[in-house]
PDB file of C-alpha atoms and ligand atoms in Angstrom:
ATOM      1  CA  UNK A   1     117.570 104.833  78.981  1.00  0.00           C
ATOM      2  CA  UNK A   2     118.065 103.999  82.673  1.00  0.00           C
ATOM      3  CA  UNK A   3     117.852 100.349  83.630  1.00  0.00           C
ATOM      4  CA  UNK A   4     117.377  98.469  86.905  1.00  0.00           C
ATOM      5  CA  UNK A   5     118.401  94.987  88.048  1.00  0.00           C
ATOM      6  CA  UNK A   6     115.572  93.037  89.696  1.00  0.00           C
ATOM      7  CA  UNK A   7     116.238  89.862  91.695  1.00  0.00           C
ATOM      8  CA  UNK A   8     113.516  87.601  93.062  1.00  0.00           C
ATOM      9  CA  UNK A   9     114.914  85.202  95.655  1.00  0.00           C
ATOM     10  CA  UNK A  10     112.734  82.122  96.045  1.00  0.00           C
ATOM     11  CA  UNK A  11     113.166  78.943  98.096  1.00  0.00           C
ATOM     12  CA  UNK A  12     113.925  76.923  94.938  1.00  0.00           C
ATOM     13  CA  UNK A  13     114.956  79.427  92.252  1.00  0.00           C
ATOM     14  CA  UNK A  14     116.579  82.826  91.932  1.00  0.00           C
ATOM     15  CA  UNK A  15     115.029  84.822  89.099  1.00  0.00           C
ATOM     16  CA  UNK A  16     117.013  87.828  87.995  1.00  0.00           C
ATOM     17  CA  UNK A  17     116.736  90.263  85.131  1.00  0.00           C
ATOM     18  CA  UNK A  18     117.416  93.695  83.730  1.00  0.00           C
ATOM     19  CA  UNK A  19     114.327  95.875  83.550  1.00  0.00           C
ATOM     20  CA  UNK A  20     113.759  99.049  81.513  1.00  0.00           C
ATOM     21  CA  UNK A  21     112.229 102.156  83.019  1.00  0.00           C
ATOM     22  CA  UNK A  22     108.710 101.255  81.897  1.00  0.00           C
ATOM     23  CA  UNK A  23     108.845  97.820  83.518  1.00  0.00           C
ATOM     24  CA  UNK A  24     109.813  95.835  80.430  1.00  0.00           C
ATOM     25  CA  UNK A  25     112.199  92.906  80.890  1.00  0.00           C
ATOM     26  CA  UNK A  26     115.320  93.356  78.736  1.00  0.00           C
ATOM     27  CA  UNK A  27     117.017  90.113  79.745  1.00  0.00           C
ATOM     28  CA  UNK A  28     116.485  87.472  82.407  1.00  0.00           C
ATOM     29  CA  UNK A  29     117.894  84.291  83.885  1.00  0.00           C
ATOM     30  CA  UNK A  30     116.905  81.647  86.418  1.00  0.00           C
ATOM     31  CA  UNK A  31     119.389  79.927  88.741  1.00  0.00           C
ATOM     32  CA  UNK A  32     118.875  77.295  91.447  1.00  0.00           C
ATOM     33  CA  UNK A  33     118.888  78.896  94.921  1.00  0.00           C
ATOM     34  CA  UNK A  34     120.987  76.094  96.509  1.00  0.00           C
ATOM     35  CA  UNK A  35     119.526  76.933  99.920  1.00  0.00           C
ATOM     36  CA  UNK A  36     120.482  73.502 101.335  1.00  0.00           C
ATOM     37  CA  UNK A  37     124.180  74.267 100.717  1.00  0.00           C
ATOM     38  CA  UNK A  38     123.991  77.208 103.099  1.00  0.00           C
ATOM     39  CA  UNK A  39     124.071  80.975 103.078  1.00  0.00           C
ATOM     40  CA  UNK A  40     127.393  81.311 101.205  1.00  0.00           C
ATOM     41  CA  UNK A  41     126.129  79.312  98.207  1.00  0.00           C
ATOM     42  CA  UNK A  42     122.904  81.332  97.992  1.00  0.00           C
ATOM     43  CA  UNK A  43     124.829  84.619  98.098  1.00  0.00           C
ATOM     44  CA  UNK A  44     127.205  83.445  95.389  1.00  0.00           C
ATOM     45  CA  UNK A  45     124.266  82.327  93.188  1.00  0.00           C
ATOM     46  CA  UNK A  46     122.715  85.790  93.662  1.00  0.00           C
ATOM     47  CA  UNK A  47     126.017  87.435  92.755  1.00  0.00           C
ATOM     48  CA  UNK A  48     126.263  85.288  89.615  1.00  0.00           C
ATOM     49  CA  UNK A  49     122.759  86.334  88.593  1.00  0.00           C
ATOM     50  CA  UNK A  50     123.385  90.034  89.182  1.00  0.00           C
ATOM     51  CA  UNK A  51     126.651  89.861  87.204  1.00  0.00           C
ATOM     52  CA  UNK A  52     124.728  88.334  84.301  1.00  0.00           C
ATOM     53  CA  UNK A  53     122.204  91.202  84.397  1.00  0.00           C
ATOM     54  CA  UNK A  54     124.919  93.878  84.627  1.00  0.00           C
ATOM     55  CA  UNK A  55     127.196  92.351  81.999  1.00  0.00           C
ATOM     56  CA  UNK A  56     128.016  94.972  79.326  1.00  0.00           C
ATOM     57  CA  UNK A  57     125.404  97.439  80.633  1.00  0.00           C
ATOM     58  CA  UNK A  58     125.748 101.151  81.357  1.00  0.00           C
ATOM     59  CA  UNK A  59     123.290 103.482  83.068  1.00  0.00           C
ATOM     60  CA  UNK A  60     122.095 100.970  85.650  1.00  0.00           C
ATOM     61  CA  UNK A  61     120.277 102.836  88.438  1.00  0.00           C
ATOM     62  CA  UNK A  62     120.452 100.136  91.088  1.00  0.00           C
ATOM     63  CA  UNK A  63     119.538  96.652  92.240  1.00  0.00           C
ATOM     64  CA  UNK A  64     116.201  95.693  93.806  1.00  0.00           C
ATOM     65  CA  UNK A  65     115.948  92.439  95.746  1.00  0.00           C
ATOM     66  CA  UNK A  66     112.804  90.652  96.959  1.00  0.00           C
ATOM     67  CA  UNK A  67     113.568  88.061  99.656  1.00  0.00           C
ATOM     68  CA  UNK A  68     111.547  85.784 101.930  1.00  0.00           C
ATOM     69  CA  UNK A  69     111.570  86.741 105.612  1.00  0.00           C
ATOM     70  CA  UNK A  70     111.368  89.969 107.550  1.00  0.00           C
ATOM     71  CA  UNK A  71     113.469  92.950 106.418  1.00  0.00           C
ATOM     72  CA  UNK A  72     114.425  95.910 108.581  1.00  0.00           C
ATOM     73  CA  UNK A  73     115.003  99.524 107.472  1.00  0.00           C
ATOM     74  CA  UNK A  74     118.725  98.865 106.973  1.00  0.00           C
ATOM     75  CA  UNK A  75     118.049  96.054 104.503  1.00  0.00           C
ATOM     76  CA  UNK A  76     118.901  93.331 107.004  1.00  0.00           C
ATOM     77  CA  UNK A  77     116.933  90.074 106.683  1.00  0.00           C
ATOM     78  CA  UNK A  78     115.539  87.959 109.527  1.00  0.00           C
ATOM     79  CA  UNK A  79     113.889  84.528 109.781  1.00  0.00           C
ATOM     80  CA  UNK A  80     113.159  83.433 106.229  1.00  0.00           C
ATOM     81  CA  UNK A  81     111.127  80.203 106.389  1.00  0.00           C
ATOM     82  CA  UNK A  82     112.693  78.221 103.505  1.00  0.00           C
ATOM     83  CA  UNK A  83     116.273  79.480 103.851  1.00  0.00           C
ATOM     84  CA  UNK A  84     117.317  78.211 107.308  1.00  0.00           C
ATOM     85  CA  UNK A  85     120.390  80.400 107.925  1.00  0.00           C
ATOM     86  CA  UNK A  86     118.875  83.456 106.265  1.00  0.00           C
ATOM     87  CA  UNK A  87     118.781  85.324 109.550  1.00  0.00           C
ATOM     88  CA  UNK A  88     120.407  88.536 110.753  1.00  0.00           C
ATOM     89  CA  UNK A  89     121.865  88.968 107.268  1.00  0.00           C
ATOM     90  CA  UNK A  90     122.893  92.454 106.015  1.00  0.00           C
ATOM     91  CA  UNK A  91     121.831  91.738 102.432  1.00  0.00           C
ATOM     92  CA  UNK A  92     121.714  95.391 101.321  1.00  0.00           C
ATOM     93  CA  UNK A  93     125.232  96.133 102.563  1.00  0.00           C
ATOM     94  CA  UNK A  94     126.701  92.936 101.086  1.00  0.00           C
ATOM     95  CA  UNK A  95     125.571  93.787  97.559  1.00  0.00           C
ATOM     96  CA  UNK A  96     126.149  97.542  97.799  1.00  0.00           C
ATOM     97  CA  UNK A  97     129.772  96.816  98.743  1.00  0.00           C
ATOM     98  CA  UNK A  98     130.076  94.237  95.978  1.00  0.00           C
ATOM     99  CA  UNK A  99     128.589  96.216  93.073  1.00  0.00           C
ATOM    100  CA  UNK A 100     128.899  99.839  94.178  1.00  0.00           C
ATOM    101  CA  UNK A 101     125.266 100.534  93.202  1.00  0.00           C
ATOM    102  CA  UNK A 102     122.229 101.462  95.329  1.00  0.00           C
ATOM    103  CA  UNK A 103     120.515  98.298  96.590  1.00  0.00           C
ATOM    104  CA  UNK A 104     117.024  98.046  98.043  1.00  0.00           C
ATOM    105  CA  UNK A 105     115.927  94.873  99.828  1.00  0.00           C
ATOM    106  CA  UNK A 106     112.306  94.182 100.681  1.00  0.00           C
ATOM    107  CA  UNK A 107     110.185  91.242 101.783  1.00  0.00           C
ATOM    108  CA  UNK A 108     109.005  89.280  98.727  1.00  0.00           C
ATOM    109  CA  UNK A 109     105.264  89.966  98.975  1.00  0.00           C
ATOM    110  CA  UNK A 110     105.841  93.635  99.867  1.00  0.00           C
ATOM    111  CA  UNK A 111     107.945  93.662  96.700  1.00  0.00           C
ATOM    112  CA  UNK A 112     105.109  92.218  94.582  1.00  0.00           C
ATOM    113  CA  UNK A 113     102.733  94.764  96.128  1.00  0.00           C
ATOM    114  CA  UNK A 114     105.010  97.658  95.195  1.00  0.00           C
ATOM    115  CA  UNK A 115     105.497  96.220  91.685  1.00  0.00           C
ATOM    116  CA  UNK A 116     101.726  96.015  91.128  1.00  0.00           C
ATOM    117  CA  UNK A 117     101.481  99.616  92.382  1.00  0.00           C
ATOM    118  CA  UNK A 118     104.176 100.958  90.043  1.00  0.00           C
ATOM    119  CA  UNK A 119     103.587  98.841  86.914  1.00  0.00           C
ATOM    120  CA  UNK A 120     100.554  96.593  87.386  1.00  0.00           C
ATOM    121  CA  UNK A 121      96.937  96.424  88.531  1.00  0.00           C
ATOM    122  CA  UNK A 122      97.480  99.072  91.234  1.00  0.00           C
ATOM    123  CA  UNK A 123      98.807 101.743  88.874  1.00  0.00           C
ATOM    124  CA  UNK A 124      96.999 105.024  89.515  1.00  0.00           C
ATOM    125  CA  UNK A 125      95.740 104.029  92.993  1.00  0.00           C
ATOM    126  CA  UNK A 126      97.168 105.234  96.288  1.00  0.00           C
ATOM    127  CA  UNK A 127      95.589 102.857  98.842  1.00  0.00           C
ATOM    128  CA  UNK A 128      96.053  99.215  97.954  1.00  0.00           C
ATOM    129  CA  UNK A 129      95.834  95.825  99.649  1.00  0.00           C
ATOM    130  CA  UNK A 130      97.622  93.058  97.758  1.00  0.00           C
ATOM    131  CA  UNK A 131      97.781  89.368  98.599  1.00  0.00           C
ATOM    132  CA  UNK A 132      99.471  86.409  96.955  1.00  0.00           C
ATOM    133  CA  UNK A 133      97.631  83.171  97.370  1.00  0.00           C
ATOM    134  CA  UNK A 134      99.459  79.864  96.902  1.00  0.00           C
ATOM    135  CA  UNK A 135     101.047  77.496  99.408  1.00  0.00           C
ATOM    136  CA  UNK A 136     100.542  80.297 101.916  1.00  0.00           C
ATOM    137  CA  UNK A 137      98.977  83.731 101.973  1.00  0.00           C
ATOM    138  CA  UNK A 138     101.321  86.728 101.779  1.00  0.00           C
ATOM    139  CA  UNK A 139     100.292  90.355 101.887  1.00  0.00           C
ATOM    140  CA  UNK A 140     101.373  93.930 101.286  1.00  0.00           C
ATOM    141  CA  UNK A 141      99.768  97.322 101.833  1.00  0.00           C
ATOM    142  CA  UNK A 142     100.225 100.656 100.065  1.00  0.00           C
ATOM    143  CA  UNK A 143      98.901 103.623 102.057  1.00  0.00           C
ATOM    144  CA  UNK A 144      98.864 107.134 100.611  1.00  0.00           C
ATOM    145  CA  UNK A 145     101.198 105.987  97.834  1.00  0.00           C
ATOM    146  CA  UNK A 146     103.772 104.465 100.168  1.00  0.00           C
ATOM    147  CA  UNK A 147     104.543 100.885 101.091  1.00  0.00           C
ATOM    148  CA  UNK A 148     103.390 100.444 104.684  1.00  0.00           C
ATOM    149  CA  UNK A 149     106.282  98.915 106.621  1.00  0.00           C
ATOM    150  CA  UNK A 150     105.159  99.113 110.232  1.00  0.00           C
ATOM    151  CA  UNK A 151     107.434 100.423 112.933  1.00  0.00           C
ATOM    152  CA  UNK A 152     110.546  98.490 112.005  1.00  0.00           C
ATOM    153  CA  UNK A 153     110.626  94.898 110.855  1.00  0.00           C
ATOM    154  CA  UNK A 154     107.426  93.995 109.163  1.00  0.00           C
ATOM    155  CA  UNK A 155     103.792  94.703 108.432  1.00  0.00           C
ATOM    156  CA  UNK A 156     100.990  93.231 106.378  1.00  0.00           C
ATOM    157  CA  UNK A 157     101.435  89.612 107.444  1.00  0.00           C
ATOM    158  CA  UNK A 158      97.868  89.289 106.228  1.00  0.00           C
ATOM    159  CA  UNK A 159      98.068  85.470 106.137  1.00  0.00           C
ATOM    160  CA  UNK A 160      98.304  85.458 109.910  1.00  0.00           C
ATOM    161  CA  UNK A 161      95.200  87.470 110.633  1.00  0.00           C
ATOM    162  CA  UNK A 162      93.054  85.117 112.724  1.00  0.00           C
ATOM    163  CA  UNK A 163      89.505  84.648 111.428  1.00  0.00           C
ATOM    164  CA  UNK A 164      88.459  82.184 114.141  1.00  0.00           C
ATOM    165  CA  UNK A 165      89.457  82.430 117.773  1.00  0.00           C
ATOM    166  CA  UNK A 166      89.556  78.695 118.349  1.00  0.00           C
ATOM    167  CA  UNK A 167      90.474  77.604 114.835  1.00  0.00           C
ATOM    168  CA  UNK A 168      93.110  75.075 113.718  1.00  0.00           C
ATOM    169  CA  UNK A 169      96.753  75.533 114.722  1.00  0.00           C
ATOM    170  CA  UNK A 170      98.930  77.555 112.313  1.00  0.00           C
ATOM    171  CA  UNK A 171     102.686  77.198 111.650  1.00  0.00           C
ATOM    172  CA  UNK A 172     103.235  80.622 113.236  1.00  0.00           C
ATOM    173  CA  UNK A 173     102.095  79.310 116.631  1.00  0.00           C
ATOM    174  CA  UNK A 174      98.735  81.084 116.587  1.00  0.00           C
ATOM    175  CA  UNK A 175      95.479  79.324 115.769  1.00  0.00           C
ATOM    176  CA  UNK A 176      92.701  80.180 113.340  1.00  0.00           C
ATOM    177  CA  UNK A 177      94.895  82.220 110.938  1.00  0.00           C
ATOM    178  CA  UNK A 178      93.332  82.827 107.492  1.00  0.00           C
ATOM    179  CA  UNK A 179      96.290  81.025 105.836  1.00  0.00           C
ATOM    180  CA  UNK A 180      95.223  77.886 107.671  1.00  0.00           C
ATOM    181  CA  UNK A 181      91.933  77.988 105.704  1.00  0.00           C
ATOM    182  CA  UNK A 182      92.934  79.152 102.216  1.00  0.00           C
ATOM    183  CA  UNK A 183      96.472  77.806 101.622  1.00  0.00           C
ATOM    184  CA  UNK A 184      96.667  75.397  98.656  1.00  0.00           C
ATOM    185  CA  UNK A 185      96.956  72.293 100.859  1.00  0.00           C
ATOM    186  CA  UNK A 186      93.846  73.253 102.850  1.00  0.00           C
ATOM    187  CA  UNK A 187      91.760  73.978  99.769  1.00  0.00           C
ATOM    188  CA  UNK A 188      92.738  70.570  98.359  1.00  0.00           C
ATOM    189  CA  UNK A 189      91.905  68.928 101.695  1.00  0.00           C
ATOM    190  CA  UNK A 190      88.384  70.406 101.594  1.00  0.00           C
ATOM    191  CA  UNK A 191      87.765  68.507  98.354  1.00  0.00           C
ATOM    192  CA  UNK A 192      89.416  65.336  99.596  1.00  0.00           C
ATOM    193  CA  UNK A 193      87.411  65.244 102.835  1.00  0.00           C
ATOM    194  CA  UNK A 194      84.105  65.792 101.038  1.00  0.00           C
ATOM    195  CA  UNK A 195      84.806  63.026  98.514  1.00  0.00           C
ATOM    196  CA  UNK A 196      85.890  60.631 101.289  1.00  0.00           C
ATOM    197  CA  UNK A 197      82.558  61.302 102.964  1.00  0.00           C
ATOM    198  CA  UNK A 198      80.840  60.137  99.795  1.00  0.00           C
ATOM    199  CA  UNK A 199      80.240  63.332  97.828  1.00  0.00           C
ATOM    200  CA  UNK A 200      80.052  62.684  94.100  1.00  0.00           C
ATOM    201  CA  UNK A 201      82.322  65.036  92.183  1.00  0.00           C
ATOM    202  CA  UNK A 202      84.102  65.403  88.842  1.00  0.00           C
ATOM    203  CA  UNK A 203      87.205  66.202  90.909  1.00  0.00           C
ATOM    204  CA  UNK A 204      87.489  62.477  91.665  1.00  0.00           C
ATOM    205  CA  UNK A 205      87.325  61.594  87.950  1.00  0.00           C
ATOM    206  CA  UNK A 206      89.945  64.198  87.067  1.00  0.00           C
ATOM    207  CA  UNK A 207      92.496  62.587  89.424  1.00  0.00           C
ATOM    208  CA  UNK A 208      91.357  59.079  88.372  1.00  0.00           C
ATOM    209  CA  UNK A 209      90.419  58.271  91.961  1.00  0.00           C
ATOM    210  CA  UNK A 210      93.835  59.187  93.480  1.00  0.00           C
ATOM    211  CA  UNK A 211      92.708  61.851  95.959  1.00  0.00           C
ATOM    212  CA  UNK A 212      96.304  62.759  96.860  1.00  0.00           C
ATOM    213  CA  UNK A 213      96.579  64.367  93.403  1.00  0.00           C
ATOM    214  CA  UNK A 214      93.901  66.989  94.090  1.00  0.00           C
ATOM    215  CA  UNK A 215      95.153  70.567  93.707  1.00  0.00           C
ATOM    216  CA  UNK A 216      93.361  73.926  93.463  1.00  0.00           C
ATOM    217  CA  UNK A 217      94.004  73.720  89.703  1.00  0.00           C
ATOM    218  CA  UNK A 218      92.098  70.422  89.473  1.00  0.00           C
ATOM    219  CA  UNK A 219      89.232  71.954  91.471  1.00  0.00           C
ATOM    220  CA  UNK A 220      89.141  74.823  88.939  1.00  0.00           C
ATOM    221  CA  UNK A 221      89.001  72.349  86.064  1.00  0.00           C
ATOM    222  CA  UNK A 222      86.081  70.570  87.719  1.00  0.00           C
ATOM    223  CA  UNK A 223      84.324  73.906  88.269  1.00  0.00           C
ATOM    224  CA  UNK A 224      84.532  74.619  84.537  1.00  0.00           C
ATOM    225  CA  UNK A 225      82.782  71.300  83.919  1.00  0.00           C
ATOM    226  CA  UNK A 226      79.917  72.425  86.157  1.00  0.00           C
ATOM    227  CA  UNK A 227      80.910  70.472  89.268  1.00  0.00           C
ATOM    228  CA  UNK A 228      78.909  71.400  92.376  1.00  0.00           C
ATOM    229  CA  UNK A 229      81.526  70.461  94.942  1.00  0.00           C
ATOM    230  CA  UNK A 230      84.092  72.658  93.145  1.00  0.00           C
ATOM    231  CA  UNK A 231      81.610  75.535  93.199  1.00  0.00           C
ATOM    232  CA  UNK A 232      81.035  75.066  96.924  1.00  0.00           C
ATOM    233  CA  UNK A 233      84.760  75.024  97.618  1.00  0.00           C
ATOM    234  CA  UNK A 234      85.401  78.333  95.817  1.00  0.00           C
ATOM    235  CA  UNK A 235      82.439  79.827  97.636  1.00  0.00           C
ATOM    236  CA  UNK A 236      83.963  78.704 100.927  1.00  0.00           C
ATOM    237  CA  UNK A 237      87.360  80.175 100.021  1.00  0.00           C
ATOM    238  CA  UNK A 238      85.589  83.400  99.021  1.00  0.00           C
ATOM    239  CA  UNK A 239      83.751  83.370 102.350  1.00  0.00           C
ATOM    240  CA  UNK A 240      87.011  83.075 104.315  1.00  0.00           C
ATOM    241  CA  UNK A 241      88.877  85.680 102.258  1.00  0.00           C
ATOM    242  CA  UNK A 242      85.917  88.057 102.089  1.00  0.00           C
ATOM    243  CA  UNK A 243      85.493  87.899 105.873  1.00  0.00           C
ATOM    244  CA  UNK A 244      89.123  88.873 106.370  1.00  0.00           C
ATOM    245  CA  UNK A 245      89.035  91.564 103.647  1.00  0.00           C
ATOM    246  CA  UNK A 246      85.926  93.104 105.222  1.00  0.00           C
ATOM    247  CA  UNK A 247      87.913  93.791 108.375  1.00  0.00           C
ATOM    248  CA  UNK A 248      90.744  95.266 106.326  1.00  0.00           C
ATOM    249  CA  UNK A 249      88.347  97.417 104.299  1.00  0.00           C
ATOM    250  CA  UNK A 250      86.750  98.828 107.447  1.00  0.00           C
ATOM    251  CA  UNK A 251      90.218  99.440 108.874  1.00  0.00           C
ATOM    252  CA  UNK A 252      91.981 100.982 105.865  1.00  0.00           C
ATOM    253  CA  UNK A 253      89.363 102.057 103.307  1.00  0.00           C
ATOM    254  CA  UNK A 254      91.437 100.884 100.313  1.00  0.00           C
ATOM    255  CA  UNK A 255      90.540 101.709  96.706  1.00  0.00           C
ATOM    256  CA  UNK A 256      91.586  98.354  95.347  1.00  0.00           C
ATOM    257  CA  UNK A 257      92.338  94.776  96.466  1.00  0.00           C
ATOM    258  CA  UNK A 258      94.728  92.829  94.245  1.00  0.00           C
ATOM    259  CA  UNK A 259      94.885  89.029  94.400  1.00  0.00           C
ATOM    260  CA  UNK A 260      97.878  87.262  92.838  1.00  0.00           C
ATOM    261  CA  UNK A 261      99.628  83.907  93.165  1.00  0.00           C
ATOM    262  CA  UNK A 262      98.781  80.485  91.717  1.00  0.00           C
ATOM    263  CA  UNK A 263      95.337  80.173  93.296  1.00  0.00           C
ATOM    264  CA  UNK A 264      94.173  83.491  91.788  1.00  0.00           C
ATOM    265  CA  UNK A 265      94.150  81.512  88.500  1.00  0.00           C
ATOM    266  CA  UNK A 266      90.841  80.076  89.717  1.00  0.00           C
ATOM    267  CA  UNK A 267      89.452  83.347  88.353  1.00  0.00           C
ATOM    268  CA  UNK A 268      85.775  84.168  88.225  1.00  0.00           C
ATOM    269  CA  UNK A 269      84.273  81.833  90.884  1.00  0.00           C
ATOM    270  CA  UNK A 270      86.868  82.898  93.447  1.00  0.00           C
ATOM    271  CA  UNK A 271      86.667  86.636  92.718  1.00  0.00           C
ATOM    272  CA  UNK A 272      82.871  86.635  92.641  1.00  0.00           C
ATOM    273  CA  UNK A 273      82.673  84.832  95.966  1.00  0.00           C
ATOM    274  CA  UNK A 274      85.113  87.296  97.546  1.00  0.00           C
ATOM    275  CA  UNK A 275      83.149  90.307  96.217  1.00  0.00           C
ATOM    276  CA  UNK A 276      79.868  88.843  97.433  1.00  0.00           C
ATOM    277  CA  UNK A 277      81.177  88.306 100.948  1.00  0.00           C
ATOM    278  CA  UNK A 278      82.721  91.791 101.131  1.00  0.00           C
ATOM    279  CA  UNK A 279      79.408  93.309 100.084  1.00  0.00           C
ATOM    280  CA  UNK A 280      77.663  91.362 102.828  1.00  0.00           C
ATOM    281  CA  UNK A 281      80.086  92.280 105.605  1.00  0.00           C
ATOM    282  CA  UNK A 282      82.047  95.529 105.103  1.00  0.00           C
ATOM    283  CA  UNK A 283      80.618  99.030 105.654  1.00  0.00           C
ATOM    284  CA  UNK A 284      78.406  99.558 102.576  1.00  0.00           C
ATOM    285  CA  UNK A 285      79.852 102.989 101.776  1.00  0.00           C
ATOM    286  CA  UNK A 286      83.349 101.505 101.728  1.00  0.00           C
ATOM    287  CA  UNK A 287      82.630  98.156 100.047  1.00  0.00           C
ATOM    288  CA  UNK A 288      80.737  99.831  97.204  1.00  0.00           C
ATOM    289  CA  UNK A 289      83.880 101.668  96.094  1.00  0.00           C
ATOM    290  CA  UNK A 290      86.503  98.948  96.470  1.00  0.00           C
ATOM    291  CA  UNK A 291      87.618  96.954  93.424  1.00  0.00           C
ATOM    292  CA  UNK A 292      88.759  93.319  93.713  1.00  0.00           C
ATOM    293  CA  UNK A 293      91.025  92.434  90.791  1.00  0.00           C
ATOM    294  CA  UNK A 294      93.668  89.869  89.765  1.00  0.00           C
ATOM    295  CA  UNK A 295      97.357  90.813  89.764  1.00  0.00           C
ATOM    296  CA  UNK A 296      98.633  91.923  86.387  1.00  0.00           C
ATOM    297  CA  UNK A 297     102.399  91.444  86.164  1.00  0.00           C
ATOM    298  CA  UNK A 298     102.285  87.738  85.294  1.00  0.00           C
ATOM    299  CA  UNK A 299     105.115  85.260  85.185  1.00  0.00           C
ATOM    300  CA  UNK A 300     107.978  87.791  85.523  1.00  0.00           C
ATOM    301  CA  UNK A 301     106.253  89.585  88.397  1.00  0.00           C
ATOM    302  CA  UNK A 302     109.060  88.834  90.887  1.00  0.00           C
ATOM    303  CA  UNK A 303     111.783  90.387  88.689  1.00  0.00           C
ATOM    304  CA  UNK A 304     109.765  93.415  87.547  1.00  0.00           C
ATOM    305  CA  UNK A 305     108.573  94.099  91.104  1.00  0.00           C
ATOM    306  CA  UNK A 306     112.088  93.811  92.568  1.00  0.00           C
ATOM    307  CA  UNK A 307     113.248  96.369  90.001  1.00  0.00           C
ATOM    308  CA  UNK A 308     110.343  98.663  90.934  1.00  0.00           C
ATOM    309  CA  UNK A 309     111.781  98.952  94.477  1.00  0.00           C
ATOM    310  CA  UNK A 310     114.441 101.322  93.151  1.00  0.00           C
ATOM    311  CA  UNK A 311     111.604 103.758  92.345  1.00  0.00           C
ATOM    312  CA  UNK A 312     110.755 103.943  96.038  1.00  0.00           C
ATOM    313  CA  UNK A 313     113.226 106.762  96.611  1.00  0.00           C
TER     314      UNK A 313
HETATM  315 ZN1  LIG B   1      99.546  82.040 111.512  1.00  0.00          ZN
END
């Protein structure tokens, strides 16, 4: 059986594994990224991980790598936010020369999107919008069964779609970007601000009064206990996301929207609020058909999705 190496490069950890043809993990390992020690250390950690996956194996089809930053058609990486000197780096060539195997490099959220398309919630669909919702909001788009990559460097930076023309400043330099409303820190701040203004909420009890400890997870816990503030917050997040998705639905007419990442764990209240807002805003004929579902690949998503990249050709 043919096997593929999948490597998920994160700001803190490198996750690498060997994946069977059906998307099953055969072995895996996690190494520290060592980004602070510079580019050379990160590359040598990646090499170590790939060697572990290849050790004693035959019939390996290739190596798929998901990396932060923008990736061009030649597998060169530019401007990764958490890896400072990860710029103008010919990642594909480096590892093809080193291991003499085909290597495909893709932006990390594009990678997750392709993984969900090949093995996960998007299986069987040809037009897909996928986002990961956590610290930030990343996105990927499959159109007519192909990952949409724009004209050269990047596409689907969904987190930086503005939803308000005079909204708060975003890290990208723009203002009013959706990420600035639904990133984990901003969701937590919504709860904190309301409680500071005197709102009674179980969220406050759950963090024993220390408002700096509020996270989206805590807000979810409060929601399950019937907390009204928590309900309002998820409705707000659904309002923001649904507004943005409505534009994307009218633009692309997707069959399915997949939401992954830590905040998707909020589950029902978040998904219901998103669906409600889409119904209210998008063209009825389009919104009626579109499904909004959680990502499916789970904890090993990064590795499985990186491996799926080899199926792109
Ligand atoms: Zn932005």
